[in-house]
Coordinates of C-alpha atoms in Angstrom, one line a residue:
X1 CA 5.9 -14.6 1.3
X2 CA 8.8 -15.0 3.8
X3 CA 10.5 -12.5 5.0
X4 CA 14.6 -13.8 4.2
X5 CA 18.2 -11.9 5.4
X6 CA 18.4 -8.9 2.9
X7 CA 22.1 -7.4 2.3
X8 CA 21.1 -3.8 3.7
X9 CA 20.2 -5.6 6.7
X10 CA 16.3 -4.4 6.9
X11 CA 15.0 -8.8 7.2
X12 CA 16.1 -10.9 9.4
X13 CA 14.9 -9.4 12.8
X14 CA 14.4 -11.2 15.6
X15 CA 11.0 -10.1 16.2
X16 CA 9.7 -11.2 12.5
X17 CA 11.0 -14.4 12.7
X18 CA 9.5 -15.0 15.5
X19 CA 6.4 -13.7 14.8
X20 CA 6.5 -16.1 11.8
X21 CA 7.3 -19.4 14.1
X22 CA 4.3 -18.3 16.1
X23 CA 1.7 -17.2 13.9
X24 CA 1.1 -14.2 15.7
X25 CA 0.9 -12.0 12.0
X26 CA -2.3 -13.8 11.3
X27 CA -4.5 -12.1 13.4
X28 CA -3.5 -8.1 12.3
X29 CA -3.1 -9.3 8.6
X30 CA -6.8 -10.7 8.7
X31 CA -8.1 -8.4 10.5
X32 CA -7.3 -5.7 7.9
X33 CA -7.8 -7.5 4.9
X34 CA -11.5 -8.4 6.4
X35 CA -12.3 -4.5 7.1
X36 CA -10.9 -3.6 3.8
X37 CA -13.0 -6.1 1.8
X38 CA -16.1 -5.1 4.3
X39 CA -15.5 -1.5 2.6
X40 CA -15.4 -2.4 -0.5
X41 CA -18.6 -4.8 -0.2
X42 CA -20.3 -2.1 0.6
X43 CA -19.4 0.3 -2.4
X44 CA -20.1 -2.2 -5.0
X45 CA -23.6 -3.6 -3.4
X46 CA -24.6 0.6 -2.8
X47 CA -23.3 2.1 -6.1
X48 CA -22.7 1.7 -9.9
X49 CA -19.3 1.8 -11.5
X50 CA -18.4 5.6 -11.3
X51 CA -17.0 7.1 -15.2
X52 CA -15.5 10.3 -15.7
X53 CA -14.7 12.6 -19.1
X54 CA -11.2 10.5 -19.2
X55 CA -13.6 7.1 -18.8
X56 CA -14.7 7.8 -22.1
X57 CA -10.9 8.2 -23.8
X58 CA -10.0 4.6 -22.7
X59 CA -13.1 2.8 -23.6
X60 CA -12.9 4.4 -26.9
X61 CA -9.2 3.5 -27.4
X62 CA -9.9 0.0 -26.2
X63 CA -12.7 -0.4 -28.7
X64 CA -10.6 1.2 -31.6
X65 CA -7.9 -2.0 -30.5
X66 CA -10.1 -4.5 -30.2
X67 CA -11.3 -3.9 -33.9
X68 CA -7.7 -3.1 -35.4
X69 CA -8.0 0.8 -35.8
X70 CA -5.5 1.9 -33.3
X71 CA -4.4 4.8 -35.9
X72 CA -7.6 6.6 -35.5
X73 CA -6.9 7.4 -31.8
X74 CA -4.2 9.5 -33.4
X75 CA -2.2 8.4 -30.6
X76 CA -4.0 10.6 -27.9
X77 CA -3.9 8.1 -25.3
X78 CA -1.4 5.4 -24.0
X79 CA -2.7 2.0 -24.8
X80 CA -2.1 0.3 -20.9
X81 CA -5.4 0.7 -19.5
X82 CA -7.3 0.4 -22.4
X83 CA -5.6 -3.1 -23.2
X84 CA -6.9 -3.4 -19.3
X85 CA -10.4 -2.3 -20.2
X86 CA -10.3 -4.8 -23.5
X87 CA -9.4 -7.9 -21.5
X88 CA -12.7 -7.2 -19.0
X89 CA -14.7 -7.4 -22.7
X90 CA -15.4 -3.3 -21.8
X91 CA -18.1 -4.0 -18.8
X92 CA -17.7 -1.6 -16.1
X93 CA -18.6 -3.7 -13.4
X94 CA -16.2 -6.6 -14.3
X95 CA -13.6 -3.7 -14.6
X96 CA -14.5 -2.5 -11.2
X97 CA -14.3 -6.0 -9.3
X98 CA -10.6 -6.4 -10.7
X99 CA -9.5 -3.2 -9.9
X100 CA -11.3 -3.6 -5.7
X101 CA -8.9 -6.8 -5.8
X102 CA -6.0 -5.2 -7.4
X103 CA -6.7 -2.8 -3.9
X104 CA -7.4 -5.7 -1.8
X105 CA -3.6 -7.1 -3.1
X106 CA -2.3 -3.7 -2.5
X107 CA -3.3 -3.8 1.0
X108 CA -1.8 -6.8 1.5
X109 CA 1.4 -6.0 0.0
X110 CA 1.4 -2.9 2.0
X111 CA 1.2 -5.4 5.3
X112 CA 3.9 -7.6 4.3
X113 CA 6.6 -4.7 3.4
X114 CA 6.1 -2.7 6.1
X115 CA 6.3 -5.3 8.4
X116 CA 9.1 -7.0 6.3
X117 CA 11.3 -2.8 6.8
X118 CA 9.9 -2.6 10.2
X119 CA 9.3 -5.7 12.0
X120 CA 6.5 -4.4 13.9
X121 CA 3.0 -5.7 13.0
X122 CA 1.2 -3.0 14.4
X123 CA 2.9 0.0 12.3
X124 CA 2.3 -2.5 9.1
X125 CA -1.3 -2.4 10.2
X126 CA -1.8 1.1 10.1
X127 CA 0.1 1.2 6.9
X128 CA -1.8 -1.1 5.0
X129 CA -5.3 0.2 6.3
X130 CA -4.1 3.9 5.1
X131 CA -4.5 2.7 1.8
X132 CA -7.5 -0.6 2.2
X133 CA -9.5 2.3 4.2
X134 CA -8.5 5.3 1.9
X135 CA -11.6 6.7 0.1
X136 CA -9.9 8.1 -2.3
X137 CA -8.2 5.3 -3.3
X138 CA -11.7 3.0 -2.9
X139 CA -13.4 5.8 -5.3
X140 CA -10.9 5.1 -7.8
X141 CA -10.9 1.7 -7.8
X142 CA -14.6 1.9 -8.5
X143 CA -14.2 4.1 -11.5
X144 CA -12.9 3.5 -14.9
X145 CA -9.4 5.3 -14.5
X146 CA -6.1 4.2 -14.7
X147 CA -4.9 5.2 -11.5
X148 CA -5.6 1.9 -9.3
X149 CA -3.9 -0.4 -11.8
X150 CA -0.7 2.2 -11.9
X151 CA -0.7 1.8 -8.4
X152 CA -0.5 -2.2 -8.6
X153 CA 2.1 -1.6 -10.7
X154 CA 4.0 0.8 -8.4
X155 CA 3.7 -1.6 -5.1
X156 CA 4.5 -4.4 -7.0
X157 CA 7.8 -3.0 -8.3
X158 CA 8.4 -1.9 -4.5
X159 CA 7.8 -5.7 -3.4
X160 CA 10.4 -6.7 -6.0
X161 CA 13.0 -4.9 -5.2
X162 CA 12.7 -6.2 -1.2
X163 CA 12.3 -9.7 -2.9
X164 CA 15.5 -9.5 -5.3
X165 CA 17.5 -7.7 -2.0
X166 CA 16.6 -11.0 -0.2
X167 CA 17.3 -13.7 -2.7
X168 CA 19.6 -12.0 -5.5
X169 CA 21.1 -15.1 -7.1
X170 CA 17.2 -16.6 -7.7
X171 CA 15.4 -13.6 -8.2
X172 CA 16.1 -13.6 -12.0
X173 CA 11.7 -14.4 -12.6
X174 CA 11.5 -11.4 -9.7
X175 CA 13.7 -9.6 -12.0
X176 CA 11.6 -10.2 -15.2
X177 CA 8.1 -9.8 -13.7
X178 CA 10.3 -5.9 -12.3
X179 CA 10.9 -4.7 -15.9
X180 CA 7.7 -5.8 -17.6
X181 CA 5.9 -3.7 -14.8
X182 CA 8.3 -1.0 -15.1
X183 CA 7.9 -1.1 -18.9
X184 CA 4.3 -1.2 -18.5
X185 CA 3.4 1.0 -16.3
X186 CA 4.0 4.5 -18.6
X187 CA 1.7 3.2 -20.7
X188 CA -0.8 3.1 -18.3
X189 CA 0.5 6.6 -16.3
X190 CA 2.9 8.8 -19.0
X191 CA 4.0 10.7 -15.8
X192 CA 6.4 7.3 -14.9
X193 CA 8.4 7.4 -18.1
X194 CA 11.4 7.8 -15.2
X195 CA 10.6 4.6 -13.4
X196 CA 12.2 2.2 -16.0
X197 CA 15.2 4.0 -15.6
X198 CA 15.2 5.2 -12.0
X199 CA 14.1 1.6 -11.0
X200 CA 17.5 0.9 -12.8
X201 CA 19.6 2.0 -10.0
X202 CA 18.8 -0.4 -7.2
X203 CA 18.6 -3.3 -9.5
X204 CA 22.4 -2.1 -10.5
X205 CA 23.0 -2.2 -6.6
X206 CA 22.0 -5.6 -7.0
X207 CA 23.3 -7.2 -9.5
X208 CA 26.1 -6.6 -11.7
X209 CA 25.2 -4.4 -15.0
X210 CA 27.0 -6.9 -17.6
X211 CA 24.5 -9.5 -15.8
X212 CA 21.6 -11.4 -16.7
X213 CA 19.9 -10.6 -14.3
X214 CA 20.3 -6.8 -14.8
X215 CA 19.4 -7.0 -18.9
X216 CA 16.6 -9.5 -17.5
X217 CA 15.1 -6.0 -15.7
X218 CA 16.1 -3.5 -18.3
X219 CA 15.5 -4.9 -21.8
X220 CA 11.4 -5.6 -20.8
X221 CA 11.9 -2.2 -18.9
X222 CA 12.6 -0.3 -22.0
X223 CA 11.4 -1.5 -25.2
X224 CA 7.5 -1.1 -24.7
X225 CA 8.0 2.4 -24.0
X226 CA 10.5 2.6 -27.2
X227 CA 8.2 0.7 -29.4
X228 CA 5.3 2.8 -28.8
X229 CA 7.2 5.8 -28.9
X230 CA 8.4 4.8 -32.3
X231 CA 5.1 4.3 -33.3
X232 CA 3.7 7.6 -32.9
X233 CA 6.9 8.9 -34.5
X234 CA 6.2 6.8 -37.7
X235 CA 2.8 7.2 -37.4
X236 CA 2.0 10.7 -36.8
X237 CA 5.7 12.7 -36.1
X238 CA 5.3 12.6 -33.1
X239 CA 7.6 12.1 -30.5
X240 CA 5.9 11.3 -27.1
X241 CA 3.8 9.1 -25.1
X242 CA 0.6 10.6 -26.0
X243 CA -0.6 13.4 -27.9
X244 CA -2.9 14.6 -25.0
X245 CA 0.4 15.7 -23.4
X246 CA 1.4 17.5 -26.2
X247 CA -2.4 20.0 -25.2
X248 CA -1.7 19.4 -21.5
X249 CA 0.9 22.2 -21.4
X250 CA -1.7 24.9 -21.8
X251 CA -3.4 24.0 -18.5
X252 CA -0.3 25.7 -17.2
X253 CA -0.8 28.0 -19.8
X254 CA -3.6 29.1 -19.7
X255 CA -3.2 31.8 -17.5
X256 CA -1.0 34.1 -20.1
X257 CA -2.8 33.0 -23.1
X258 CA -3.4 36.6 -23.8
X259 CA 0.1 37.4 -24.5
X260 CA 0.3 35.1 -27.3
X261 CA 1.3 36.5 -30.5
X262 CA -0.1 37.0 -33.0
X263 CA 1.0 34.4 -35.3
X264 CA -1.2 32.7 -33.5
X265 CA -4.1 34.2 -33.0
X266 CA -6.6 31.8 -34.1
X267 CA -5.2 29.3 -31.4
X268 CA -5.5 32.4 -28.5
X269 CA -8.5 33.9 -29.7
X270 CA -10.8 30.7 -29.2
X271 CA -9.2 29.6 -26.5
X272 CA -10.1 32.8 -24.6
X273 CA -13.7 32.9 -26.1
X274 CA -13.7 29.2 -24.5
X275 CA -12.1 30.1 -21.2
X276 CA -14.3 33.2 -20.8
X277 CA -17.6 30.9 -21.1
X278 CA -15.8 28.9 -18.2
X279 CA -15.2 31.4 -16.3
X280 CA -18.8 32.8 -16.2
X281 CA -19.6 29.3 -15.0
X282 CA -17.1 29.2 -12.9
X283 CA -18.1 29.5 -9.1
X284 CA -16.2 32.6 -7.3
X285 CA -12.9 31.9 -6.2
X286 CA -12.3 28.6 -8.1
X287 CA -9.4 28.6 -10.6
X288 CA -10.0 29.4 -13.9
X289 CA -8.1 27.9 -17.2
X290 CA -7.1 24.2 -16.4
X291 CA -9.1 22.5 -19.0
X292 CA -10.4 24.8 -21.2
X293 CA -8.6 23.3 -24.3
X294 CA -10.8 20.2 -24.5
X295 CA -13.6 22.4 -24.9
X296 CA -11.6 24.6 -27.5
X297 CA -10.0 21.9 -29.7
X298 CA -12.5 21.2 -31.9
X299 CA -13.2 24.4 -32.9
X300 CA -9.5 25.3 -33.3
X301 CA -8.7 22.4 -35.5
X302 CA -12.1 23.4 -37.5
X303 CA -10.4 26.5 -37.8
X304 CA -6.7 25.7 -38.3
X305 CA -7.7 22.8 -40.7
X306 CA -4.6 20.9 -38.8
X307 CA -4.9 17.1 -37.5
X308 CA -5.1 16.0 -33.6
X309 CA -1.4 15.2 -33.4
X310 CA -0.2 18.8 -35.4
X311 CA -2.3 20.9 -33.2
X312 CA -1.4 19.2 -30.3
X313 CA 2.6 20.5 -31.1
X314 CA 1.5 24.0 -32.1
X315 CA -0.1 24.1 -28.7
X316 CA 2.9 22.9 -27.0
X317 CA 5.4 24.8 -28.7
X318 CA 3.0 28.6 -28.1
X319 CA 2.1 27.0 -24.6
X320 CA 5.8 26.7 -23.8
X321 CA 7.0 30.3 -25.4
X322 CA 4.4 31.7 -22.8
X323 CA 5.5 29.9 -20.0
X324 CA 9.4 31.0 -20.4
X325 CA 8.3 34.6 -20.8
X326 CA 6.2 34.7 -17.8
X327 CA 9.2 32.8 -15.8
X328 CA 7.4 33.7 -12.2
X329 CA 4.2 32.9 -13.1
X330 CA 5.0 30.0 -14.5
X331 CA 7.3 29.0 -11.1
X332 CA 4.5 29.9 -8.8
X333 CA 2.4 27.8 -10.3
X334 CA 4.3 24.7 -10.4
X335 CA 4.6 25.3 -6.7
X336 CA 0.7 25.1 -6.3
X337 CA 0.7 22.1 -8.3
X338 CA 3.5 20.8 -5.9
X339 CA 1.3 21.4 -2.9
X340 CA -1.9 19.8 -3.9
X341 CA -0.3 17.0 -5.5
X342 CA 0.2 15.8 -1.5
X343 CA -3.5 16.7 -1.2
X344 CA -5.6 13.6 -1.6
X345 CA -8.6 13.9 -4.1
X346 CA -11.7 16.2 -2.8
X347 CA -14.7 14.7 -2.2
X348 CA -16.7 13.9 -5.5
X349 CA -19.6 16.5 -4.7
X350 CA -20.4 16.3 -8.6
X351 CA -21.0 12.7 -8.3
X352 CA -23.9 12.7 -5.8
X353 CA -24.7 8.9 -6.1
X354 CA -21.4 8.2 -4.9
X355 CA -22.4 8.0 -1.0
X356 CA -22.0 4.2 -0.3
X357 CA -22.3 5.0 3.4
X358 CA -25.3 7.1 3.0
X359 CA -25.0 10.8 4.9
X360 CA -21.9 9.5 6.0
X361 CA -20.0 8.8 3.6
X362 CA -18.2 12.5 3.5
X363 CA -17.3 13.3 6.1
X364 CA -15.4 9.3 6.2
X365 CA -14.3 10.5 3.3
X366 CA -12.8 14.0 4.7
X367 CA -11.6 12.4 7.6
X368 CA -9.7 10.0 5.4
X369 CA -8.2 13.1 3.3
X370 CA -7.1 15.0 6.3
X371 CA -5.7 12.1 7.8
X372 CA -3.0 11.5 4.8
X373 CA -2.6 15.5 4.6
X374 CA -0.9 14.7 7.9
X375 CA 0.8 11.7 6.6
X376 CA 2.4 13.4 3.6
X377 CA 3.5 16.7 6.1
X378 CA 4.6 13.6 8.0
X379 CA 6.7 11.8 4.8
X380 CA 8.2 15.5 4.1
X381 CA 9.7 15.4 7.5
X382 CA 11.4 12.1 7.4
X383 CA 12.9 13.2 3.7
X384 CA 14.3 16.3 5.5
X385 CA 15.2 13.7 8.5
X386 CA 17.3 11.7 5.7
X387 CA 19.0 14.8 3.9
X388 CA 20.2 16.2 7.8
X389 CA 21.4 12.7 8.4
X390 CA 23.3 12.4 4.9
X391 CA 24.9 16.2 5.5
X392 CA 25.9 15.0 9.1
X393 CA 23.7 17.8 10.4
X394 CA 22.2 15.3 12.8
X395 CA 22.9 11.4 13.8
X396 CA 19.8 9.1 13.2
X397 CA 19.7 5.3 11.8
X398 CA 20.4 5.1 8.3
X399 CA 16.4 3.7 7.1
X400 CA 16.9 0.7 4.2
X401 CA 18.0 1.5 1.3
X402 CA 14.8 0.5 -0.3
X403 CA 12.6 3.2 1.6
X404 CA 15.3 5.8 -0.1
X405 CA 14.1 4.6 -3.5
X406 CA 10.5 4.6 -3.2
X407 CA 11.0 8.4 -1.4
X408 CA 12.8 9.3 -4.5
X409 CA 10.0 8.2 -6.9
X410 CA 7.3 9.6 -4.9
X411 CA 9.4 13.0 -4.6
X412 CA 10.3 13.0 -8.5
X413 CA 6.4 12.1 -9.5
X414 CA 5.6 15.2 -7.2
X415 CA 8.2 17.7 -9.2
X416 CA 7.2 16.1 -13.1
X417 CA 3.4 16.1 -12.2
X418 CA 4.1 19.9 -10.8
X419 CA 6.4 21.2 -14.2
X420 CA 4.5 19.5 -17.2
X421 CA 0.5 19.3 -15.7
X422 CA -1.9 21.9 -13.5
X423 CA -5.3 21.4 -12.5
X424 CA -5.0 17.8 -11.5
X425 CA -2.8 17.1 -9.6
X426 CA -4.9 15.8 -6.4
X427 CA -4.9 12.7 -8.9
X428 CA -1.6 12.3 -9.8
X429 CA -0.5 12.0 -6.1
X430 CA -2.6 8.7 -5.4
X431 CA -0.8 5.9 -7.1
X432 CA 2.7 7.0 -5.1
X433 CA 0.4 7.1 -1.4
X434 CA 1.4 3.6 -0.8
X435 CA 5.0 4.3 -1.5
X436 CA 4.8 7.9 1.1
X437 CA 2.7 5.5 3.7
X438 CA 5.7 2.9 3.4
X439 CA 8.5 5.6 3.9
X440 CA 6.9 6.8 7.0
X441 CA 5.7 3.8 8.9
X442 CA 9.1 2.7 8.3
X443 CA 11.0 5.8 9.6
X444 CA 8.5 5.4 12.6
X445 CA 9.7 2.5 13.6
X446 CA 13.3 3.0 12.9
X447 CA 13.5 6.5 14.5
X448 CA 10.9 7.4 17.1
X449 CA 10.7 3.7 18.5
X450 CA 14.4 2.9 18.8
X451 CA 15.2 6.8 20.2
X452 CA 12.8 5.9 22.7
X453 CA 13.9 2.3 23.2
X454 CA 17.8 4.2 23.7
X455 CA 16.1 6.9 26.1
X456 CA 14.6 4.4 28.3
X457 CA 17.5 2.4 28.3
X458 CA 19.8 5.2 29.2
X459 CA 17.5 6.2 32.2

């Protein structure tokens, strides 16, 4: 795809044009899509398609589809990736090989937007191997999770909006192809439910609101999200994306569950006989809590005699009572879940046939996570760069408009992920990784390069 002039003047360089005349891209670009396909050659000729307890959620859902009985999932899942799951006929490996080349296109997108912001092949290089190297991000794509296609999704939407900037009055299909992934992609990941409307907001700088184009984004941006909200309203009265989320909030929870009242009791005194048996199996020093209410359902709606969907709001209505009256607790938690979100996934020592590269394959793995630790202390530093330059508190080059945007949803994803889940969040940072590795290659080459370029030029 050509890079073309863009109106906040991040295309049109000297140096990518001519790198286009002269073919010199080739090279880098090939040589990271061939080690990022080597990688994932490896993992699907060493291992077996990894599952986890969520696996089994969307398989079920996507068999429950596939036969017409969507209304006995009680709405507990979004239907995205199980639609994903149902068009791969529900084998694992066929899953597995479309979601290693949705990574391989992720890689590639990576290459050409980075380069596209930056004009330097070199910083788009390292970009695009942070995530086609990323073991984290290879470990999901070889397990039945939703996370890889969400990311698609994400880096996709960041391509169109670079696209539309270049080429406004013909990117009406760009525009399209924008709100069906927006709409789509909180049905795969509830936590985007913003990105309809926060995607929105460049497309506005784009084109004009009473447009077609604009109502070309918006209308497929909205009404899957609407429609299946509506749904589960009819269907169950419930208002929400999933009825999971509605149990969710006790993870946060959890941790003041003996202060409920007593009204209800049989909701806090199961839940503490379950968390107590996790807790004794709980090695020292881990967190206890997160969790425990998948083990404790059942037995609470034996007990309460109350359906998936009305249990999951009595739950949310007691787990948020606890949360305002234990205000601190409550905020110091969301600031854990704030900091590991920009942790990367832990190695999956509970998955010991996961080791495509033999004895090696932690401490690649490790490596990999430490390295994007540094990246995301790295992304924090340019968003504080960008808030000093906006206040006037220092003079650097304003970065394109577009890297604002995608810093915005990876910083929003952060804060949402951080209030409403705990105990997860390592997972819920990897679909916005591309989006953080975009922000700083970019900033890299529009603030350390040039400042040096102006030094140099001044001595």
């Amino acid at each position: 795809m050509r890079p073309r002039g863009m109106s906040d003047g991040t295309v049109g360089s000297a140096r990518v044009h001519q790198d286009l005349r002269n073919n010199v891209w080739s090279i880098p670009f090939m040589a990271v899509m061939v080690v990022s396909l080597a990688a994932r050659l490896v993992v699907i000729v060493t291992t077996s398609p990894a599952w986890s307890p969520d696996s089994n959620d969307y398989m079920r859902l996507a068999r429950l589809i596939s036969r017409g009985h969507l209304a006995e999932a009680q709405g507990n899942r979004v239907p995205g990736y199980s639609l994903f799951l149902l068009s791969h006929a529900f084998h694992p490996s066929a899953v597995r090989l479309s979601q290693m080349l949705l990574g391989l296109a992720i890689t590639a997108t990576l290459f050409w937007i980075i380069w596209t912001l930056s004009h330097r092949l070199w910083l788009a290089s390292i970009g695009a191997l942070l995530y086609g190297l990323n073991g984290g991000q290879i470990l999901l794509e070889s397990t039945i999770l939703s996370e890889t296609l969400a990311t698609a999704l994400l880096v996709g939407l960041a391509a169109g909006i670079l696209v539309c900037k270049s080429r406004v009055r013909r990117g009406y299909p760009v525009l399209l192809l924008m709100g069906l992934a927006a709409g789509f992609l909180p049905l795969v990941r509830p936590l985007y439910v913003f990105i309809p409307v926060v995607c929105a907001l460049p497309v506005a700088s784009m084109v004009r609101v009473r447009s077609r184009g604009f109502w070309l984004y918006l209308v497929p941006a909205l009404l899957p999200i609407l429609v299946w909200i509506a749904y589960l309203a009819v269907s169950f009265n419930y208002v929400g994306l999933q009825t999971d989320g509605a149990y969710g909030w006790a993870n946060h929870a959890a941790a003041f569950m003996r202060d409920a009242p007593d009204t209800d009791r049989v909701i806090r005194d199961i839940f503490l006989k379950h968390m107590a048996i996790q807790e004794r199996a709980t090695p020292e020093g881990w967190t206890v809590g997160p969790n425990v209410i998948w083990a404790a359902v059942p037995e609470i709606r034996e007990a309460t005699g109350l359906s998936y969907p009305e249990l999951g709001k009595r739950v949310q209505a007691l787990s948020i009572g606890l949360l305002l009256s234990h205000p601190i607790g409550y905020a110091r938690q969301i600031g854990s879940g704030w900091v590991s979100f920009w942790k990367g996934l832990w190695f999956p020592d509970q998955e010991p046939y996961w080791t495509p590269f033999g004895t090696a394959t932690r401490p690649l793995y490790m490596l990999g996570r430490y390295l994007w630790v540094l990246v995301n202390l790295c992304f924090m530093l340019v968003v504080l760069g960008m808030l000093a330059t906006k206040v006037r508190l220092v003079r650097l080059q304003k970065l394109p408009s577009t890297v604002f945007w995608l810093a915005l949803i990876a910083l929003l994803s952060a804060g949402i992920q951080a209030v409403v889940e705990y105990g997860s969040a390592p997972r819920f940072g990897m679909p916005t990784q591309p989006y953080v590795a975009i922000v700083v290659m970019v900033a890299v080459g529009t603030w350390l390069l040039r400042l040096r370029g102006s030094a140099e030029a001044k001595g």
